[in-house]
Amino acid sequence: MKRMLKVLIALAVIGVAAGAAWWGYGQVFGSGDVWYAQVDSERLSAAGENNNGFDYHYDLPAANAAGKTETLGFDTSRELRDGAYLQLKTLALRGVVSWEEVAWDKIPAAAQERLDPPADKPAAGDALSDTPAATGPGGEADAA
């Protein structure tokens, strides 16, 4: 009986260790989360000492496809184009692991609502109305 208990405890420990290893692997090498941000040169600073050879650091407000917002920090080897939209890929333990410039139209609507639109586009949710003013029974506009 004692031997069986020891075997079960050993199997439980191995199972927990395997689960933890699988979780850790996913955090380091997994697909992670995708966020969207707009480059703001006012949020640019010199990278710190532990910069892995990068010269610049950004702390940008970002939004995900669900509309959740968070400030994300990352280092780059060059200054990014002010006003450009970025797609940032993150992992829980590593933070931002990659970024690429994207067009406004490629950003999900919920994230667009949290970002400043380009000058030539209305913000998501700011529909330009082509409908005429509400009219009363005589065809005249209602005074509301």
CSV table of N, CA and C in Angstrom, one decimal:
chain,number,residue,atom,x,y,z
A,1,MET,N,0.8,-1.2,0.0
A,1,MET,CA,0.0,0.0,0.0
A,1,MET,C,0.9,1.3,0.0
A,2,LYS,N,1.9,1.3,0.8
A,2,LYS,CA,2.8,2.4,0.9
A,2,LYS,C,3.5,2.6,-0.4
A,3,ARG,N,3.9,1.5,-1.1
A,3,ARG,CA,4.5,1.6,-2.4
A,3,ARG,C,3.6,2.2,-3.4
A,4,MET,N,2.4,1.8,-3.4
A,4,MET,CA,1.4,2.4,-4.4
A,4,MET,C,1.2,3.9,-4.1
A,5,LEU,N,1.2,4.3,-2.9
A,5,LEU,CA,1.0,5.7,-2.5
A,5,LEU,C,2.2,6.5,-3.0
A,6,LYS,N,3.4,6.0,-2.9
A,6,LYS,CA,4.6,6.6,-3.4
A,6,LYS,C,4.6,6.8,-4.9
A,7,VAL,N,4.1,5.8,-5.6
A,7,VAL,CA,4.1,5.8,-7.0
A,7,VAL,C,3.0,6.9,-7.5
A,8,LEU,N,1.9,6.9,-6.8
A,8,LEU,CA,0.9,7.9,-7.1
A,8,LEU,C,1.4,9.4,-6.9
A,9,ILE,N,2.1,9.5,-5.8
A,9,ILE,CA,2.7,10.9,-5.5
A,9,ILE,C,3.7,11.2,-6.6
A,10,ALA,N,4.6,10.3,-6.9
A,10,ALA,CA,5.6,10.5,-8.0
A,10,ALA,C,4.9,10.9,-9.3
A,11,LEU,N,3.9,10.2,-9.7
A,11,LEU,CA,3.2,10.5,-10.9
A,11,LEU,C,2.5,11.9,-10.9
A,12,ALA,N,2.0,12.2,-9.7
A,12,ALA,CA,1.3,13.6,-9.5
A,12,ALA,C,2.4,14.6,-9.7
A,13,VAL,N,3.6,14.5,-9.1
A,13,VAL,CA,4.7,15.4,-9.2
A,13,VAL,C,5.1,15.6,-10.6
A,14,ILE,N,5.3,14.4,-11.3
A,14,ILE,CA,5.7,14.5,-12.7
A,14,ILE,C,4.6,15.2,-13.6
A,15,GLY,N,3.4,14.9,-13.3
A,15,GLY,CA,2.3,15.6,-14.0
A,15,GLY,C,2.3,17.1,-13.8
A,16,VAL,N,2.4,17.5,-12.6
A,16,VAL,CA,2.5,18.9,-12.3
A,16,VAL,C,3.7,19.6,-13.0
A,17,ALA,N,4.8,18.9,-12.9
A,17,ALA,CA,6.0,19.5,-13.5
A,17,ALA,C,5.9,19.6,-15.1
A,18,ALA,N,5.3,18.5,-15.7
A,18,ALA,CA,5.0,18.6,-17.1
A,18,ALA,C,4.1,19.7,-17.5
A,19,GLY,N,3.0,19.9,-16.7
A,19,GLY,CA,2.1,20.9,-16.9
A,19,GLY,C,2.7,22.3,-16.8
A,20,ALA,N,3.5,22.5,-15.8
A,20,ALA,CA,4.2,23.8,-15.6
A,20,ALA,C,5.2,24.0,-16.8
A,21,ALA,N,5.9,23.0,-17.2
A,21,ALA,CA,6.8,23.1,-18.4
A,21,ALA,C,6.1,23.5,-19.6
A,22,TRP,N,4.9,22.9,-19.8
A,22,TRP,CA,4.1,23.2,-21.0
A,22,TRP,C,3.6,24.6,-21.0
A,23,TRP,N,3.2,25.1,-19.8
A,23,TRP,CA,2.7,26.5,-19.7
A,23,TRP,C,3.9,27.4,-19.9
A,24,GLY,N,5.0,27.1,-19.3
A,24,GLY,CA,6.2,28.0,-19.5
A,24,GLY,C,6.6,28.1,-21.0
A,25,TYR,N,6.6,26.9,-21.7
A,25,TYR,CA,7.0,26.9,-23.1
A,25,TYR,C,6.0,27.8,-23.9
A,26,GLY,N,4.7,27.7,-23.6
A,26,GLY,CA,3.8,28.6,-24.2
A,26,GLY,C,4.0,30.1,-24.0
A,27,GLN,N,4.4,30.4,-22.8
A,27,GLN,CA,4.7,31.8,-22.4
A,27,GLN,C,5.9,32.4,-23.2
A,28,VAL,N,6.9,31.5,-23.4
A,28,VAL,CA,8.1,32.0,-24.0
A,28,VAL,C,8.0,31.9,-25.5
A,29,PHE,N,7.4,30.8,-26.1
A,29,PHE,CA,7.4,30.6,-27.5
A,29,PHE,C,6.1,30.6,-28.1
A,30,GLY,N,5.0,30.8,-27.4
A,30,GLY,CA,3.6,30.7,-27.9
A,30,GLY,C,3.3,31.9,-28.8
A,31,SER,N,2.0,31.9,-29.2
A,31,SER,CA,1.5,32.9,-30.1
A,31,SER,C,1.3,34.3,-29.5
A,32,GLY,N,1.0,34.3,-28.2
A,32,GLY,CA,0.9,35.6,-27.5
A,32,GLY,C,-0.4,36.4,-27.8
A,33,ASP,N,-0.3,37.6,-27.5
A,33,ASP,CA,-1.4,38.6,-27.7
A,33,ASP,C,-1.0,39.6,-28.8
A,34,VAL,N,-2.0,40.2,-29.4
A,34,VAL,CA,-1.7,41.2,-30.4
A,34,VAL,C,-2.4,42.5,-30.0
A,35,TRP,N,-1.6,43.6,-30.0
A,35,TRP,CA,-2.0,44.9,-29.6
A,35,TRP,C,-1.8,45.9,-30.7
A,36,TYR,N,-2.4,47.0,-30.7
A,36,TYR,CA,-2.3,48.0,-31.7
A,36,TYR,C,-2.0,49.4,-31.0
A,37,ALA,N,-1.0,50.1,-31.6
A,37,ALA,CA,-0.6,51.4,-31.0
A,37,ALA,C,-0.3,52.4,-32.1
A,38,GLN,N,-0.2,53.6,-31.7
A,38,GLN,CA,0.2,54.7,-32.7
A,38,GLN,C,1.5,55.3,-32.1
A,39,VAL,N,2.5,55.4,-33.0
A,39,VAL,CA,3.8,56.0,-32.6
A,39,VAL,C,3.6,57.4,-32.2
A,40,ASP,N,4.1,57.8,-31.1
A,40,ASP,CA,4.1,59.2,-30.6
A,40,ASP,C,5.6,59.5,-30.2
A,41,SER,N,6.2,60.4,-30.9
A,41,SER,CA,7.6,60.7,-30.6
A,41,SER,C,7.8,61.4,-29.2
A,42,GLU,N,6.7,61.9,-28.7
A,42,GLU,CA,6.8,62.4,-27.3
A,42,GLU,C,7.0,61.3,-26.3
A,43,ARG,N,6.7,60.1,-26.6
A,43,ARG,CA,6.9,58.9,-25.7
A,43,ARG,C,8.2,58.1,-26.0
A,44,LEU,N,9.1,58.8,-26.7
A,44,LEU,CA,10.4,58.2,-27.1
A,44,LEU,C,11.4,58.6,-26.0
A,45,SER,N,12.3,57.6,-25.6
A,45,SER,CA,13.4,57.9,-24.7
A,45,SER,C,14.6,57.1,-25.1
A,46,ALA,N,15.7,57.4,-24.5
A,46,ALA,CA,16.9,56.5,-24.7
A,46,ALA,C,16.7,55.2,-24.0
A,47,ALA,N,17.1,54.2,-24.6
A,47,ALA,CA,16.9,52.8,-24.0
A,47,ALA,C,17.9,52.7,-22.8
A,48,GLY,N,17.5,52.0,-21.8
A,48,GLY,CA,18.3,51.8,-20.6
A,48,GLY,C,19.5,50.9,-20.8
A,49,GLU,N,20.1,50.6,-19.7
A,49,GLU,CA,21.3,49.8,-19.7
A,49,GLU,C,21.1,48.4,-20.3
A,50,ASN,N,20.0,47.7,-19.9
A,50,ASN,CA,19.7,46.4,-20.3
A,50,ASN,C,18.8,46.4,-21.6
A,51,ASN,N,19.4,47.0,-22.7
A,51,ASN,CA,18.6,47.2,-23.9
A,51,ASN,C,18.9,46.3,-25.0
A,52,ASN,N,19.7,45.3,-24.8
A,52,ASN,CA,20.0,44.3,-25.8
A,52,ASN,C,20.5,44.9,-27.1
A,53,GLY,N,21.2,46.0,-27.0
A,53,GLY,CA,21.8,46.7,-28.2
A,53,GLY,C,20.9,47.6,-28.9
A,54,PHE,N,19.7,47.9,-28.3
A,54,PHE,CA,18.8,48.8,-28.9
A,54,PHE,C,19.0,50.2,-28.3
A,55,ASP,N,18.8,51.3,-29.2
A,55,ASP,CA,19.1,52.6,-28.7
A,55,ASP,C,17.9,53.4,-28.3
A,56,TYR,N,16.7,53.0,-28.7
A,56,TYR,CA,15.5,53.8,-28.4
A,56,TYR,C,14.4,52.9,-27.6
A,57,HIS,N,13.7,53.6,-26.8
A,57,HIS,CA,12.6,53.0,-26.0
A,57,HIS,C,11.3,53.8,-26.2
A,58,TYR,N,10.2,53.0,-26.4
A,58,TYR,CA,8.9,53.6,-26.5
A,58,TYR,C,8.0,53.1,-25.4
A,59,ASP,N,7.2,53.9,-24.8
A,59,ASP,CA,6.1,53.5,-23.9
A,59,ASP,C,4.8,54.1,-24.6
A,60,LEU,N,4.1,53.2,-25.3
A,60,LEU,CA,2.9,53.6,-26.0
A,60,LEU,C,1.6,53.1,-25.5
A,61,PRO,N,0.5,53.9,-25.4
A,61,PRO,CA,-0.8,53.3,-25.1
A,61,PRO,C,-1.2,52.4,-26.3
A,62,ALA,N,-1.7,51.2,-25.9
A,62,ALA,CA,-2.1,50.3,-27.0
A,62,ALA,C,-3.5,49.7,-26.6
A,63,ALA,N,-4.1,49.1,-27.7
A,63,ALA,CA,-5.4,48.5,-27.5
A,63,ALA,C,-5.4,47.2,-28.2
A,64,ASN,N,-6.1,46.2,-27.7
A,64,ASN,CA,-6.2,44.9,-28.4
A,64,ASN,C,-7.5,44.8,-29.1
A,65,ALA,N,-7.8,43.7,-29.8
A,65,ALA,CA,-9.0,43.6,-30.6
A,65,ALA,C,-10.3,43.6,-29.8
A,66,ALA,N,-10.2,43.4,-28.5
A,66,ALA,CA,-11.4,43.5,-27.7
A,66,ALA,C,-11.6,44.9,-27.1
A,67,GLY,N,-10.7,45.9,-27.4
A,67,GLY,CA,-10.8,47.2,-26.9
A,67,GLY,C,-10.1,47.5,-25.6
A,68,LYS,N,-9.5,46.5,-25.0
A,68,LYS,CA,-8.8,46.7,-23.7
A,68,LYS,C,-7.5,47.5,-24.0
A,69,THR,N,-7.2,48.4,-23.1
A,69,THR,CA,-6.1,49.3,-23.3
A,69,THR,C,-5.0,49.0,-22.2
A,70,GLU,N,-3.8,49.3,-22.6
A,70,GLU,CA,-2.6,49.0,-21.7
A,70,GLU,C,-1.5,49.8,-22.3
A,71,THR,N,-0.5,50.3,-21.5
A,71,THR,CA,0.7,50.9,-21.9
A,71,THR,C,1.7,49.9,-22.1
A,72,LEU,N,2.3,49.8,-23.3
A,72,LEU,CA,3.3,48.8,-23.6
A,72,LEU,C,4.7,49.5,-23.9
A,73,GLY,N,5.7,48.9,-23.3
A,73,GLY,CA,7.0,49.4,-23.6
A,73,GLY,C,7.9,48.5,-24.4
A,74,PHE,N,8.7,49.0,-25.3
A,74,PHE,CA,9.6,48.2,-26.1
A,74,PHE,C,10.7,49.0,-26.6
A,75,ASP,N,11.8,48.3,-27.0
A,75,ASP,CA,13.0,48.9,-27.5
A,75,ASP,C,13.1,48.7,-29.0
A,76,THR,N,13.7,49.7,-29.7
A,76,THR,CA,14.0,49.6,-31.1
A,76,THR,C,15.4,50.1,-31.4
A,77,SER,N,15.8,49.7,-32.6
A,77,SER,CA,17.2,50.1,-33.0
A,77,SER,C,17.1,51.5,-33.8
A,78,ARG,N,15.9,52.0,-34.1
A,78,ARG,CA,15.8,53.2,-34.8
A,78,ARG,C,14.5,53.9,-34.3
A,79,GLU,N,14.5,55.2,-34.7
A,79,GLU,CA,13.2,56.0,-34.3
A,79,GLU,C,12.2,55.6,-35.3
A,80,LEU,N,11.0,55.4,-34.9
A,80,LEU,CA,9.8,55.0,-35.7
A,80,LEU,C,9.1,56.3,-36.2
A,81,ARG,N,8.4,56.1,-37.4
A,81,ARG,CA,7.7,57.2,-38.0
A,81,ARG,C,6.6,57.7,-37.1
A,82,ASP,N,6.7,59.0,-36.7
A,82,ASP,CA,5.7,59.6,-35.9
A,82,ASP,C,4.3,59.4,-36.5
A,83,GLY,N,3.3,59.0,-35.8
A,83,GLY,CA,1.9,58.8,-36.2
A,83,GLY,C,1.7,57.5,-36.9
A,84,ALA,N,2.7,56.6,-37.1
A,84,ALA,CA,2.5,55.3,-37.7
A,84,ALA,C,1.7,54.4,-36.8
A,85,TYR,N,0.9,53.5,-37.3
A,85,TYR,CA,0.2,52.5,-36.5
A,85,TYR,C,1.0,51.2,-36.5
A,86,LEU,N,1.1,50.6,-35.3
A,86,LEU,CA,1.9,49.4,-35.1
A,86,LEU,C,1.0,48.3,-34.6
A,87,GLN,N,1.3,47.1,-35.1
A,87,GLN,CA,0.8,45.9,-34.5
A,87,GLN,C,1.9,45.3,-33.6
A,88,LEU,N,1.6,45.2,-32.3
A,88,LEU,CA,2.6,44.7,-31.4
A,88,LEU,C,2.2,43.3,-30.9
A,89,LYS,N,3.2,42.3,-31.0
A,89,LYS,CA,2.9,41.0,-30.5
A,89,LYS,C,3.6,40.9,-29.2
A,90,THR,N,2.9,40.3,-28.2
A,90,THR,CA,3.4,40.2,-26.8
A,90,THR,C,3.3,38.8,-26.3
A,91,LEU,N,4.2,38.5,-25.4
A,91,LEU,CA,4.1,37.3,-24.6
A,91,LEU,C,4.2,37.7,-23.1
A,92,ALA,N,3.5,36.9,-22.3
A,92,ALA,CA,3.3,37.3,-20.9
A,92,ALA,C,4.6,37.5,-20.1
A,93,LEU,N,5.6,36.6,-20.3
A,93,LEU,CA,6.8,36.7,-19.6
A,93,LEU,C,7.9,37.6,-20.3
A,94,ARG,N,7.7,37.9,-21.6
A,94,ARG,CA,8.7,38.6,-22.3
A,94,ARG,C,8.3,40.0,-22.7
A,95,GLY,N,7.0,40.3,-22.7
A,95,GLY,CA,6.5,41.6,-23.1
A,95,GLY,C,6.4,41.7,-24.6
A,96,VAL,N,6.7,42.8,-25.2
A,96,VAL,CA,6.7,43.0,-26.7
A,96,VAL,C,7.8,42.2,-27.3
A,97,VAL,N,7.5,41.3,-28.2
A,97,VAL,CA,8.5,40.4,-28.9
A,97,VAL,C,8.7,40.8,-30.3
A,98,SER,N,7.7,41.5,-30.9
A,98,SER,CA,7.8,42.0,-32.3
A,98,SER,C,6.8,43.1,-32.6
A,99,TRP,N,7.1,43.9,-33.6
A,99,TRP,CA,6.2,44.9,-34.0
A,99,TRP,C,6.3,45.1,-35.5
A,100,GLU,N,5.3,45.6,-36.1
A,100,GLU,CA,5.3,45.9,-37.5
A,100,GLU,C,4.3,47.0,-37.8
A,101,GLU,N,4.6,47.8,-38.8
A,101,GLU,CA,3.6,48.9,-39.1
A,101,GLU,C,2.5,48.3,-39.9
A,102,VAL,N,1.3,48.8,-39.5
A,102,VAL,CA,0.0,48.3,-40.2
A,102,VAL,C,-0.8,49.6,-40.6
A,103,ALA,N,-1.6,49.3,-41.6
A,103,ALA,CA,-2.6,50.4,-42.1
A,103,ALA,C,-3.7,50.5,-41.1
A,104,TRP,N,-4.3,51.7,-41.0
A,104,TRP,CA,-5.5,51.9,-40.2
A,104,TRP,C,-6.6,50.9,-40.4
A,105,ASP,N,-6.8,50.6,-41.7
A,105,ASP,CA,-7.9,49.7,-42.1
A,105,ASP,C,-7.7,48.2,-41.6
A,106,LYS,N,-6.5,47.9,-41.2
A,106,LYS,CA,-6.2,46.5,-40.8
A,106,LYS,C,-6.3,46.4,-39.2
A,107,ILE,N,-6.6,47.5,-38.6
A,107,ILE,CA,-6.8,47.5,-37.1
A,107,ILE,C,-8.3,47.2,-36.8
A,108,PRO,N,-8.5,46.2,-35.9
A,108,PRO,CA,-9.9,45.9,-35.5
A,108,PRO,C,-10.7,47.1,-35.0
A,109,ALA,N,-12.0,47.2,-35.2
A,109,ALA,CA,-12.8,48.3,-34.9
A,109,ALA,C,-12.7,48.7,-33.4
A,110,ALA,N,-12.7,47.7,-32.5
A,110,ALA,CA,-12.7,48.0,-31.1
A,110,ALA,C,-11.3,48.7,-30.7
A,111,ALA,N,-10.3,48.3,-31.4
A,111,ALA,CA,-9.0,48.9,-31.1
A,111,ALA,C,-9.0,50.3,-31.7
A,112,GLN,N,-9.6,50.5,-32.9
A,112,GLN,CA,-9.6,51.8,-33.6
A,112,GLN,C,-10.3,52.8,-32.7
A,113,GLU,N,-11.3,52.4,-31.9
A,113,GLU,CA,-12.1,53.3,-31.0
A,113,GLU,C,-11.2,53.8,-29.9
A,114,ARG,N,-10.1,53.2,-29.6
A,114,ARG,CA,-9.2,53.6,-28.6
A,114,ARG,C,-8.0,54.4,-29.1
A,115,LEU,N,-7.8,54.4,-30.4
A,115,LEU,CA,-6.7,55.1,-31.0
A,115,LEU,C,-7.1,56.3,-31.8
A,116,ASP,N,-6.2,57.3,-32.0
A,116,ASP,CA,-6.5,58.5,-32.8
A,116,ASP,C,-6.5,58.1,-34.2
A,117,PRO,N,-7.6,58.4,-35.0
A,117,PRO,CA,-7.7,58.1,-36.4
A,117,PRO,C,-6.7,58.9,-37.2
A,118,PRO,N,-6.4,58.5,-38.4
A,118,PRO,CA,-5.6,59.4,-39.3
A,118,PRO,C,-6.5,60.6,-39.6
A,119,ALA,N,-5.8,61.6,-40.1
A,119,ALA,CA,-6.5,62.9,-40.3
A,119,ALA,C,-7.6,62.7,-41.4
A,120,ASP,N,-7.4,61.8,-42.3
A,120,ASP,CA,-8.3,61.7,-43.4
A,120,ASP,C,-9.4,60.7,-43.2
A,121,LYS,N,-9.5,60.1,-42.0
A,121,LYS,CA,-10.5,59.1,-41.6
A,121,LYS,C,-11.3,59.5,-40.4
A,122,PRO,N,-12.6,59.2,-40.3
A,122,PRO,CA,-13.3,59.4,-39.0
A,122,PRO,C,-13.0,58.3,-38.0
A,123,ALA,N,-13.1,58.6,-36.8
A,123,ALA,CA,-12.8,57.6,-35.7
A,123,ALA,C,-13.9,56.5,-35.8
A,124,ALA,N,-13.6,55.3,-35.4
A,124,ALA,CA,-14.6,54.2,-35.4
A,124,ALA,C,-15.7,54.7,-34.5
A,125,GLY,N,-16.9,54.5,-34.9
A,125,GLY,CA,-18.1,54.9,-34.1
A,125,GLY,C,-18.5,56.3,-34.5
A,126,ASP,N,-17.7,57.1,-35.2
A,126,ASP,CA,-18.1,58.4,-35.6
A,126,ASP,C,-18.6,58.3,-37.0
A,127,ALA,N,-19.8,57.8,-37.2
A,127,ALA,CA,-20.3,57.6,-38.6
A,127,ALA,C,-20.7,59.0,-39.1
A,128,LEU,N,-20.4,59.2,-40.3
A,128,LEU,CA,-20.9,60.5,-40.9
A,128,LEU,C,-22.3,60.1,-41.4
A,129,SER,N,-23.2,60.9,-41.0
A,129,SER,CA,-24.6,60.7,-41.4
A,129,SER,C,-25.0,61.3,-42.7
A,130,ASP,N,-25.6,60.5,-43.6
A,130,ASP,CA,-26.1,61.0,-44.8
A,130,ASP,C,-27.6,61.1,-44.7
A,131,THR,N,-28.2,60.8,-43.6
A,131,THR,CA,-29.6,60.9,-43.4
A,131,THR,C,-30.0,62.3,-43.1
A,132,PRO,N,-31.1,62.7,-43.7
A,132,PRO,CA,-31.6,64.1,-43.5
A,132,PRO,C,-32.2,64.2,-42.1
A,133,ALA,N,-32.3,65.4,-41.6
A,133,ALA,CA,-32.9,65.7,-40.3
A,133,ALA,C,-34.3,65.1,-40.2
A,134,ALA,N,-34.7,64.7,-39.1
A,134,ALA,CA,-36.0,64.2,-38.9
A,134,ALA,C,-37.0,65.3,-39.2
A,135,THR,N,-38.1,64.8,-39.9
A,135,THR,CA,-39.1,65.8,-40.4
A,135,THR,C,-40.4,65.5,-39.7
A,136,GLY,N,-41.2,66.5,-39.6
A,136,GLY,CA,-42.5,66.3,-39.0
A,136,GLY,C,-43.5,66.0,-40.1
A,137,PRO,N,-44.8,66.0,-39.7
A,137,PRO,CA,-45.9,65.6,-40.7
A,137,PRO,C,-45.9,66.5,-41.9
A,138,GLY,N,-45.6,67.7,-41.8
A,138,GLY,CA,-45.7,68.7,-42.9
A,138,GLY,C,-44.4,68.7,-43.7
A,139,GLY,N,-43.4,67.8,-43.4
A,139,GLY,CA,-42.2,67.8,-44.2
A,139,GLY,C,-41.1,68.8,-43.6
A,140,GLU,N,-41.5,69.5,-42.5
A,140,GLU,CA,-40.6,70.4,-41.9
A,140,GLU,C,-39.7,69.8,-40.8
A,141,ALA,N,-38.5,70.2,-40.6
A,141,ALA,CA,-37.7,69.6,-39.6
A,141,ALA,C,-38.3,69.8,-38.2
A,142,ASP,N,-38.2,68.8,-37.4
A,142,ASP,CA,-38.7,68.9,-36.0
A,142,ASP,C,-37.7,69.7,-35.2
A,143,ALA,N,-38.3,70.6,-34.4
A,143,ALA,CA,-37.4,71.3,-33.5
A,143,ALA,C,-37.4,70.6,-32.2
A,144,ALA,N,-36.3,69.9,-32.0
A,144,ALA,CA,-36.2,69.1,-30.8
A,144,ALA,C,-35.4,69.8,-29.7
